[in-house]
Amino acid sequence: MMNFVNNYKYFFCFLACCLILFNFDLWKYYPLYSNELFGDWTYIYNYYSCLNNLEIQIVTCESILQFDFVYPKIWLKIVKIIYPFFKESIYLFIFFYLIISFNFFKDLPKIYHFLFLFSPISILLIQRGNNEILIFLLVFVFFQTLNYKKFKFFSVIPYIIASLLKIYPLSLVIIYFIENFKKISLLKIIVALVFLTIIYLFFNEFINIKNSYNVGKVTLVYSSKTIFFITNFIFKNLNFNYQLFSTIGLIIFIYLSFKIKIKNFKSIKSDKEIAFLIGSAILVSNFFLNYSFEYRFTYIIFTFPFIFDLKNIIKKKIIIYFIILIYSVLWFEFLIFYFKEIIQFNEIRSNQIDILNLKTSILGIIIIIKNIMYWIINFGLIVLSKNIIFNKLNKY
């Protein structure tokens, strides 16, 4: 972890900014499209309370229970166990999220950490108090235990828990099979059985949640399908199969990645490569195979130690441009949000049948640019991941 004694000025500045941001409600100026603090975490608590006729204030249970629960049912079991403390536990998880974030920037200039943590995407995760924070912590524990040979078997525990709470950590199964690719170990057998068991027992539940959970189509969405949705809207009812086109896009990117080779990977520490692959596996699989809110992009933090090392080793400007692109997309929603305010988009949408005009077209172009940036970033993650994996495979 970043040494407190040597960085006390930064810690003080960082904590002061956090207090100012939330005590003075400055987060309300962020493009979060919500004025409720910790709304997602409170939703889980309220849903359980309504199901069990427990006393809750303000909330109308009819409006909550008319829709299916949007998370796996295991969350309701967790609330049952720690009900008196559940609502307040989000503060503890946020605290650990902030502390852990320091770990990925310990060897980097502080400005990179500051710009990441106070970006709209990171603040969205904190402001909504989404259970994604707990998954993030579990993935970090998974990463730490995987790094030490003595604790490698224990990595299965956070892997199982995270995958049961939200299915996307299942994509991390690939990490187990990269090391000693040709060797069949007990750990690999256990992980394969765990993977197949979770798929068999819970896949239908996850599919039902996915079909009933309204993430949205354009705003604050992290998905390759967004650009197809916008295209379909502009050209009127092209009847895109969004998932098919996204999958084809993924296949094309994987194919193209084999045309690009990067040298000097041997100079980068193994733990940074593993961290990169963890972040990349989650981001790429979610982008092409799922819909999710933009706070999912916070996993880009796992890739930073490797990317910045790569920048110092191969000395190519394209890595610098890649870093700039990542930070641009982290903050890009500000441009979309305030341009909407300037053109009074909500008023246009409510008063006009055909909302396609010069102003809304410019807005659409801005949103498309953001999504193109996401496509480029994911292609970069695929290229780098492919090179890491093949470099590891060639060792055995």
Tab-separated table of N, CA and C in Angstrom, residues 114-244:
chain	number	residue	atom	x	y	z
A	114	PHE	N	-5.685	10.688	-8.351
A	114	PHE	CA	-6.674	11.737	-8.072
A	114	PHE	C	-7.685	11.848	-9.221
A	115	LEU	N	-7.192	11.866	-10.440
A	115	LEU	CA	-8.072	12.007	-11.602
A	115	LEU	C	-8.949	10.771	-11.809
A	116	PHE	N	-8.443	9.611	-11.417
A	116	PHE	CA	-9.271	8.411	-11.515
A	116	PHE	C	-10.373	8.418	-10.463
A	117	LEU	N	-9.995	8.657	-9.225
A	117	LEU	CA	-10.942	8.496	-8.123
A	117	LEU	C	-12.050	9.542	-8.147
A	118	PHE	N	-11.748	10.734	-8.657
A	118	PHE	CA	-12.763	11.783	-8.702
A	118	PHE	C	-13.394	11.931	-10.090
A	119	SER	N	-13.166	10.945	-10.936
A	119	SER	CA	-13.810	10.935	-12.250
A	119	SER	C	-15.298	10.610	-12.086
A	120	PRO	N	-16.144	11.020	-13.014
A	120	PRO	CA	-17.582	10.726	-12.933
A	120	PRO	C	-17.892	9.238	-12.775
A	121	ILE	N	-17.089	8.372	-13.408
A	121	ILE	CA	-17.369	6.936	-13.343
A	121	ILE	C	-17.122	6.393	-11.934
A	122	SER	N	-16.033	6.822	-11.297
A	122	SER	CA	-15.744	6.389	-9.933
A	122	SER	C	-16.736	6.990	-8.943
A	123	ILE	N	-17.044	8.262	-9.096
A	123	ILE	CA	-18.006	8.918	-8.207
A	123	ILE	C	-19.396	8.317	-8.372
A	124	LEU	N	-19.742	7.888	-9.588
A	124	LEU	CA	-21.026	7.211	-9.819
A	124	LEU	C	-21.129	5.955	-8.967
A	125	LEU	N	-20.049	5.186	-8.915
A	125	LEU	CA	-20.034	3.960	-8.116
A	125	LEU	C	-20.254	4.274	-6.638
A	126	ILE	N	-19.571	5.298	-6.145
A	126	ILE	CA	-19.672	5.669	-4.728
A	126	ILE	C	-21.034	6.276	-4.429
A	127	GLN	N	-21.474	7.220	-5.268
A	127	GLN	CA	-22.728	7.945	-5.017
A	127	GLN	C	-23.932	7.010	-4.985
A	128	ARG	N	-23.951	6.032	-5.865
A	128	ARG	CA	-25.076	5.100	-5.885
A	128	ARG	C	-24.932	4.007	-4.834
A	129	GLY	N	-23.736	3.899	-4.261
A	129	GLY	CA	-23.528	2.845	-3.280
A	129	GLY	C	-23.863	1.498	-3.878
A	130	ASN	N	-23.428	1.295	-5.110
A	130	ASN	CA	-23.798	0.056	-5.785
A	130	ASN	C	-23.042	-1.122	-5.189
A	131	ASN	N	-23.701	-2.292	-5.200
A	131	ASN	CA	-23.056	-3.485	-4.649
A	131	ASN	C	-21.826	-3.900	-5.452
A	132	GLU	N	-21.615	-3.234	-6.562
A	132	GLU	CA	-20.395	-3.422	-7.354
A	132	GLU	C	-19.150	-3.168	-6.515
A	133	ILE	N	-19.281	-2.302	-5.499
A	133	ILE	CA	-18.140	-2.000	-4.632
A	133	ILE	C	-17.673	-3.256	-3.910
A	134	LEU	N	-18.612	-4.038	-3.394
A	134	LEU	CA	-18.260	-5.277	-2.702
A	134	LEU	C	-17.619	-6.275	-3.665
A	135	ILE	N	-18.135	-6.349	-4.896
A	135	ILE	CA	-17.545	-7.249	-5.896
A	135	ILE	C	-16.110	-6.811	-6.192
A	136	PHE	N	-15.909	-5.509	-6.301
A	136	PHE	CA	-14.576	-4.955	-6.545
A	136	PHE	C	-13.605	-5.396	-5.454
A	137	LEU	N	-14.046	-5.324	-4.205
A	137	LEU	CA	-13.198	-5.725	-3.085
A	137	LEU	C	-12.875	-7.217	-3.147
A	138	LEU	N	-13.864	-8.025	-3.495
A	138	LEU	CA	-13.660	-9.468	-3.602
A	138	LEU	C	-12.687	-9.811	-4.731
A	139	VAL	N	-12.802	-9.093	-5.837
A	139	VAL	CA	-11.873	-9.319	-6.964
A	139	VAL	C	-10.454	-8.937	-6.553
A	140	PHE	N	-10.331	-7.887	-5.757
A	140	PHE	CA	-9.002	-7.494	-5.266
A	140	PHE	C	-8.425	-8.572	-4.351
A	141	VAL	N	-9.255	-9.131	-3.464
A	141	VAL	CA	-8.813	-10.228	-2.597
A	141	VAL	C	-8.409	-11.431	-3.453
A	142	PHE	N	-9.201	-11.706	-4.484
A	142	PHE	CA	-8.879	-12.770	-5.441
A	142	PHE	C	-7.496	-12.538	-6.044
A	143	PHE	N	-7.228	-11.329	-6.449
A	143	PHE	CA	-5.942	-10.969	-7.049
A	143	PHE	C	-4.798	-11.163	-6.062
A	144	GLN	N	-4.988	-10.717	-4.821
A	144	GLN	CA	-3.936	-10.806	-3.819
A	144	GLN	C	-3.614	-12.268	-3.459
A	145	THR	N	-4.647	-13.077	-3.258
A	145	THR	CA	-4.421	-14.483	-2.894
A	145	THR	C	-3.812	-15.270	-4.052
A	146	LEU	N	-4.166	-14.890	-5.265
A	146	LEU	CA	-3.640	-15.576	-6.441
A	146	LEU	C	-2.150	-15.312	-6.619
A	147	ASN	N	-1.675	-14.190	-6.091
A	147	ASN	CA	-0.285	-13.788	-6.275
A	147	ASN	C	0.686	-14.570	-5.400
A	148	TYR	N	0.178	-15.169	-4.329
A	148	TYR	CA	1.046	-15.881	-3.401
A	148	TYR	C	0.771	-17.382	-3.482
A	149	LYS	N	1.816	-18.152	-3.706
A	149	LYS	CA	1.652	-19.593	-3.894
A	149	LYS	C	0.998	-20.265	-2.686
A	150	LYS	N	1.327	-19.781	-1.470
A	150	LYS	CA	0.773	-20.375	-0.257
A	150	LYS	C	-0.738	-20.169	-0.151
A	151	PHE	N	-1.240	-19.099	-0.775
A	151	PHE	CA	-2.656	-18.756	-0.631
A	151	PHE	C	-3.460	-18.966	-1.920
A	152	LYS	N	-2.819	-19.577	-2.915
A	152	LYS	CA	-3.453	-19.687	-4.226
A	152	LYS	C	-4.783	-20.432	-4.176
A	153	PHE	N	-4.852	-21.491	-3.351
A	153	PHE	CA	-6.093	-22.256	-3.236
A	153	PHE	C	-7.216	-21.406	-2.633
A	154	PHE	N	-6.826	-20.479	-1.749
A	154	PHE	CA	-7.825	-19.638	-1.097
A	154	PHE	C	-8.465	-18.638	-2.072
A	155	SER	N	-7.821	-18.423	-3.231
A	155	SER	CA	-8.382	-17.494	-4.226
A	155	SER	C	-9.723	-17.974	-4.758
A	156	VAL	N	-9.976	-19.278	-4.623
A	156	VAL	CA	-11.251	-19.835	-5.085
A	156	VAL	C	-12.419	-19.275	-4.274
A	157	ILE	N	-12.172	-18.942	-3.006
A	157	ILE	CA	-13.250	-18.453	-2.128
A	157	ILE	C	-13.803	-17.116	-2.607
A	158	PRO	N	-12.968	-16.071	-2.769
A	158	PRO	CA	-13.524	-14.817	-3.297
A	158	PRO	C	-14.067	-14.957	-4.713
A	159	TYR	N	-13.476	-15.870	-5.488
A	159	TYR	CA	-13.962	-16.112	-6.847
A	159	TYR	C	-15.393	-16.641	-6.816
A	160	ILE	N	-15.664	-17.598	-5.949
A	160	ILE	CA	-17.011	-18.172	-5.840
A	160	ILE	C	-18.002	-17.133	-5.328
A	161	ILE	N	-17.632	-16.440	-4.259
A	161	ILE	CA	-18.547	-15.467	-3.648
A	161	ILE	C	-18.891	-14.356	-4.638
A	162	ALA	N	-17.870	-13.797	-5.287
A	162	ALA	CA	-18.093	-12.716	-6.251
A	162	ALA	C	-18.967	-13.171	-7.406
A	163	SER	N	-18.754	-14.412	-7.879
A	163	SER	CA	-19.523	-14.934	-9.013
A	163	SER	C	-20.981	-15.192	-8.639
A	164	LEU	N	-21.224	-15.563	-7.393
A	164	LEU	CA	-22.598	-15.773	-6.940
A	164	LEU	C	-23.338	-14.446	-6.746
A	165	LEU	N	-22.595	-13.420	-6.338
A	165	LEU	CA	-23.217	-12.109	-6.113
A	165	LEU	C	-23.533	-11.408	-7.432
A	166	LYS	N	-22.676	-11.587	-8.420
A	166	LYS	CA	-22.901	-11.091	-9.787
A	166	LYS	C	-22.105	-11.988	-10.722
A	167	ILE	N	-22.715	-12.410	-11.787
A	167	ILE	CA	-22.132	-13.475	-12.608
A	167	ILE	C	-20.832	-13.088	-13.317
A	168	TYR	N	-20.595	-11.821	-13.586
A	168	TYR	CA	-19.482	-11.462	-14.467
A	168	TYR	C	-18.099	-11.873	-13.952
A	169	PRO	N	-17.858	-12.000	-12.611
A	169	PRO	CA	-16.528	-12.478	-12.198
A	169	PRO	C	-16.203	-13.888	-12.662
A	170	LEU	N	-17.192	-14.640	-13.158
A	170	LEU	CA	-16.905	-15.962	-13.718
A	170	LEU	C	-15.875	-15.883	-14.843
A	171	SER	N	-15.821	-14.739	-15.521
A	171	SER	CA	-14.877	-14.570	-16.633
A	171	SER	C	-13.428	-14.693	-16.166
A	172	LEU	N	-13.201	-14.557	-14.853
A	172	LEU	CA	-11.842	-14.643	-14.325
A	172	LEU	C	-11.300	-16.064	-14.329
A	173	VAL	N	-12.115	-17.027	-14.727
A	173	VAL	CA	-11.669	-18.419	-14.789
A	173	VAL	C	-10.438	-18.574	-15.677
A	174	ILE	N	-10.332	-17.700	-16.675
A	174	ILE	CA	-9.204	-17.782	-17.613
A	174	ILE	C	-7.865	-17.574	-16.916
A	175	ILE	N	-7.868	-16.817	-15.820
A	175	ILE	CA	-6.612	-16.506	-15.123
A	175	ILE	C	-5.947	-17.776	-14.590
A	176	TYR	N	-6.752	-18.725	-14.144
A	176	TYR	CA	-6.209	-19.958	-13.566
A	176	TYR	C	-5.486	-20.829	-14.603
A	177	PHE	N	-5.882	-20.710	-15.849
A	177	PHE	CA	-5.381	-21.636	-16.864
A	177	PHE	C	-4.235	-21.080	-17.689
A	178	ILE	N	-3.848	-19.841	-17.419
A	178	ILE	CA	-2.739	-19.239	-18.170
A	178	ILE	C	-1.398	-19.741	-17.647
A	179	GLU	N	-1.251	-19.754	-16.312
A	179	GLU	CA	-0.004	-20.241	-15.724
A	179	GLU	C	0.099	-21.763	-15.915
A	180	ASN	N	1.269	-22.227	-16.309
A	180	ASN	CA	1.493	-23.665	-16.527
A	180	ASN	C	0.368	-24.279	-17.356
A	181	PHE	N	0.182	-23.711	-18.527
A	181	PHE	CA	-0.956	-24.046	-19.374
A	181	PHE	C	-1.104	-25.553	-19.615
A	182	LYS	N	0.008	-26.231	-19.835
A	182	LYS	CA	-0.025	-27.651	-20.194
A	182	LYS	C	-0.200	-28.562	-18.977
A	183	LYS	N	-0.032	-28.000	-17.794
A	183	LYS	CA	-0.100	-28.805	-16.582
A	183	LYS	C	-1.522	-28.822	-16.010
A	184	ILE	N	-2.050	-30.017	-15.760
A	184	ILE	CA	-3.363	-30.155	-15.130
A	184	ILE	C	-3.143	-30.294	-13.621
A	185	SER	N	-3.619	-29.305	-12.878
A	185	SER	CA	-3.425	-29.307	-11.431
A	185	SER	C	-4.771	-29.480	-10.718
A	186	LEU	N	-4.688	-29.780	-9.422
A	186	LEU	CA	-5.898	-29.926	-8.618
A	186	LEU	C	-6.681	-28.622	-8.581
A	187	LEU	N	-5.971	-27.489	-8.487
A	187	LEU	CA	-6.622	-26.181	-8.445
A	187	LEU	C	-7.427	-25.928	-9.716
A	188	LYS	N	-6.856	-26.267	-10.864
A	188	LYS	CA	-7.558	-26.070	-12.137
A	188	LYS	C	-8.816	-26.940	-12.218
A	189	ILE	N	-8.721	-28.153	-11.719
A	189	ILE	CA	-9.884	-29.051	-11.727
A	189	ILE	C	-10.987	-28.493	-10.838
A	190	ILE	N	-10.607	-28.015	-9.658
A	190	ILE	CA	-11.586	-27.443	-8.719
A	190	ILE	C	-12.261	-26.215	-9.325
A	191	VAL	N	-11.459	-25.346	-9.915
A	191	VAL	CA	-12.004	-24.117	-10.509
A	191	VAL	C	-12.944	-24.446	-11.665
A	192	ALA	N	-12.556	-25.413	-12.496
A	192	ALA	CA	-13.412	-25.814	-13.621
A	192	ALA	C	-14.745	-26.352	-13.119
A	193	LEU	N	-14.713	-27.154	-12.053
A	193	LEU	CA	-15.947	-27.695	-11.468
A	193	LEU	C	-16.804	-26.596	-10.855
A	194	VAL	N	-16.155	-25.652	-10.193
A	194	VAL	CA	-16.871	-24.501	-9.609
A	194	VAL	C	-17.562	-23.703	-10.707
A	195	PHE	N	-16.824	-23.432	-11.770
A	195	PHE	CA	-17.348	-22.668	-12.903
A	195	PHE	C	-18.590	-23.348	-13.485
A	196	LEU	N	-18.486	-24.626	-13.772
A	196	LEU	CA	-19.593	-25.370	-14.376
A	196	LEU	C	-20.779	-25.495	-13.422
A	197	THR	N	-20.504	-25.649	-12.134
A	197	THR	CA	-21.577	-25.774	-11.139
A	197	THR	C	-22.376	-24.479	-11.029
A	198	ILE	N	-21.682	-23.355	-10.977
A	198	ILE	CA	-22.377	-22.063	-10.890
A	198	ILE	C	-23.210	-21.812	-12.139
A	199	ILE	N	-22.639	-22.127	-13.290
A	199	ILE	CA	-23.381	-21.974	-14.541
A	199	ILE	C	-24.638	-22.847	-14.515
A	200	TYR	N	-24.495	-24.076	-14.082
A	200	TYR	CA	-25.618	-25.022	-14.077
A	200	TYR	C	-26.712	-24.598	-13.097
A	201	LEU	N	-26.328	-24.177	-11.897
A	201	LEU	CA	-27.303	-23.898	-10.846
A	201	LEU	C	-27.923	-22.510	-10.924
A	202	PHE	N	-27.165	-21.535	-11.424
A	202	PHE	CA	-27.619	-20.154	-11.301
A	202	PHE	C	-27.759	-19.412	-12.619
A	203	PHE	N	-27.441	-20.054	-13.729
A	203	PHE	CA	-27.447	-19.334	-15.001
A	203	PHE	C	-28.837	-18.801	-15.353
A	204	ASN	N	-29.879	-19.603	-15.135
A	204	ASN	CA	-31.243	-19.158	-15.439
A	204	ASN	C	-31.632	-17.933	-14.621
A	205	GLU	N	-31.205	-17.919	-13.364
A	205	GLU	CA	-31.492	-16.756	-12.518
A	205	GLU	C	-30.816	-15.511	-13.070
A	206	PHE	N	-29.567	-15.655	-13.475
A	206	PHE	CA	-28.849	-14.508	-14.026
A	206	PHE	C	-29.476	-14.026	-15.337
A	207	ILE	N	-29.932	-14.957	-16.164
A	207	ILE	CA	-30.577	-14.584	-17.427
A	207	ILE	C	-31.866	-13.828	-17.153
A	208	ASN	N	-32.652	-14.291	-16.198
A	208	ASN	CA	-33.907	-13.616	-15.844
A	208	ASN	C	-33.652	-12.208	-15.314
A	209	ILE	N	-32.614	-12.075	-14.515
A	209	ILE	CA	-32.254	-10.752	-13.994
A	209	ILE	C	-31.839	-9.827	-15.138
A	210	LYS	N	-31.037	-10.365	-16.040
A	210	LYS	CA	-30.569	-9.569	-17.179
A	210	LYS	C	-31.738	-9.083	-18.025
A	211	ASN	N	-32.740	-9.935	-18.234
A	211	ASN	CA	-33.891	-9.575	-19.068
A	211	ASN	C	-34.815	-8.568	-18.389
A	212	SER	N	-34.815	-8.564	-17.057
A	212	SER	CA	-35.743	-7.684	-16.335
A	212	SER	C	-35.082	-6.410	-15.838
A	213	TYR	N	-33.741	-6.367	-15.863
A	213	TYR	CA	-33.007	-5.234	-15.311
A	213	TYR	C	-32.813	-4.180	-16.401
A	214	ASN	N	-33.368	-3.008	-16.183
A	214	ASN	CA	-33.299	-1.937	-17.176
A	214	ASN	C	-32.084	-1.060	-16.920
A	215	VAL	N	-31.013	-1.355	-17.617
A	215	VAL	CA	-29.793	-0.556	-17.488
A	215	VAL	C	-29.910	0.749	-18.259
A	216	GLY	N	-30.645	0.735	-19.336
A	216	GLY	CA	-30.713	1.884	-20.223
A	216	GLY	C	-30.069	1.531	-21.546
A	217	LYS	N	-30.078	2.454	-22.451
A	217	LYS	CA	-29.536	2.187	-23.783
A	217	LYS	C	-28.316	3.049	-24.117
A	218	VAL	N	-28.318	4.302	-23.617
A	218	VAL	CA	-27.276	5.234	-24.039
A	218	VAL	C	-26.552	5.862	-22.851
A	219	THR	N	-27.290	6.420	-21.909
A	219	THR	CA	-26.694	7.197	-20.830
A	219	THR	C	-26.084	6.308	-19.761
A	220	LEU	N	-24.822	6.566	-19.432
A	220	LEU	CA	-24.097	5.850	-18.385
A	220	LEU	C	-24.051	4.344	-18.627
A	221	VAL	N	-24.006	3.939	-19.883
A	221	VAL	CA	-23.991	2.517	-20.216
A	221	VAL	C	-22.601	2.124	-20.702
A	222	TYR	N	-22.134	0.976	-20.193
A	222	TYR	CA	-20.874	0.411	-20.668
A	222	TYR	C	-21.211	-0.851	-21.455
A	223	SER	N	-21.293	-0.714	-22.765
A	223	SER	CA	-21.656	-1.846	-23.621
A	223	SER	C	-21.366	-1.523	-25.075
A	224	SER	N	-20.933	-2.536	-25.810
A	224	SER	CA	-20.699	-2.377	-27.248
A	224	SER	C	-22.013	-2.181	-27.999
A	225	LYS	N	-23.120	-2.586	-27.392
A	225	LYS	CA	-24.414	-2.544	-28.075
A	225	LYS	C	-24.937	-1.119	-28.239
A	226	THR	N	-24.442	-0.199	-27.427
A	226	THR	CA	-24.944	1.181	-27.458
A	226	THR	C	-24.821	1.805	-28.838
A	227	ILE	N	-23.694	1.590	-29.480
A	227	ILE	CA	-23.470	2.213	-30.785
A	227	ILE	C	-24.426	1.645	-31.831
A	228	PHE	N	-24.809	0.371	-31.695
A	228	PHE	CA	-25.788	-0.227	-32.604
A	228	PHE	C	-27.193	0.298	-32.316
A	229	PHE	N	-27.472	0.550	-31.050
A	229	PHE	CA	-28.762	1.112	-30.680
A	229	PHE	C	-28.926	2.513	-31.271
A	230	ILE	N	-27.864	3.321	-31.186
A	230	ILE	CA	-27.916	4.679	-31.739
A	230	ILE	C	-28.098	4.630	-33.254
A	231	THR	N	-27.367	3.724	-33.907
A	231	THR	CA	-27.495	3.552	-35.362
A	231	THR	C	-28.918	3.164	-35.740
A	232	ASN	N	-29.477	2.258	-34.959
A	232	ASN	CA	-30.848	1.806	-35.206
A	232	ASN	C	-31.849	2.951	-35.037
A	233	PHE	N	-31.585	3.823	-34.051
A	233	PHE	CA	-32.461	4.968	-33.800
A	233	PHE	C	-32.387	5.976	-34.952
A	234	ILE	N	-31.181	6.226	-35.445
A	234	ILE	CA	-30.996	7.228	-36.510
A	234	ILE	C	-31.644	6.774	-37.820
A	235	PHE	N	-31.424	5.510	-38.158
A	235	PHE	CA	-31.896	5.019	-39.452
A	235	PHE	C	-33.251	4.308	-39.380
A	236	LYS	N	-33.865	4.347	-38.192
A	236	LYS	CA	-35.251	3.890	-38.007
A	236	LYS	C	-35.444	2.395	-38.278
A	237	ASN	N	-35.556	1.665	-37.200
A	237	ASN	CA	-36.014	0.275	-37.240
A	237	ASN	C	-35.248	-0.629	-38.219
A	238	LEU	N	-33.939	-0.671	-38.057
A	238	LEU	CA	-33.144	-1.598	-38.859
A	238	LEU	C	-33.191	-3.015	-38.293
A	239	ASN	N	-33.782	-3.119	-37.098
A	239	ASN	CA	-33.946	-4.424	-36.430
A	239	ASN	C	-32.622	-5.146	-36.228
A	240	PHE	N	-31.670	-4.409	-35.657
A	240	PHE	CA	-30.370	-4.987	-35.334
A	240	PHE	C	-30.535	-6.084	-34.281
A	241	ASN	N	-29.793	-7.149	-34.440
A	241	ASN	CA	-29.590	-8.094	-33.351
A	241	ASN	C	-28.338	-7.624	-32.621
A	242	TYR	N	-28.546	-6.817	-31.564
A	242	TYR	CA	-27.436	-6.148	-30.911
A	242	TYR	C	-26.376	-7.133	-30.415
A	243	GLN	N	-26.821	-8.236	-29.810
A	243	GLN	CA	-25.869	-9.195	-29.254
A	243	GLN	C	-25.056	-9.888	-30.346
A	244	LEU	N	-25.710	-10.187	-31.475
A	244	LEU	CA	-25.005	-10.822	-32.586
A	244	LEU	C	-23.909	-9.916	-33.116
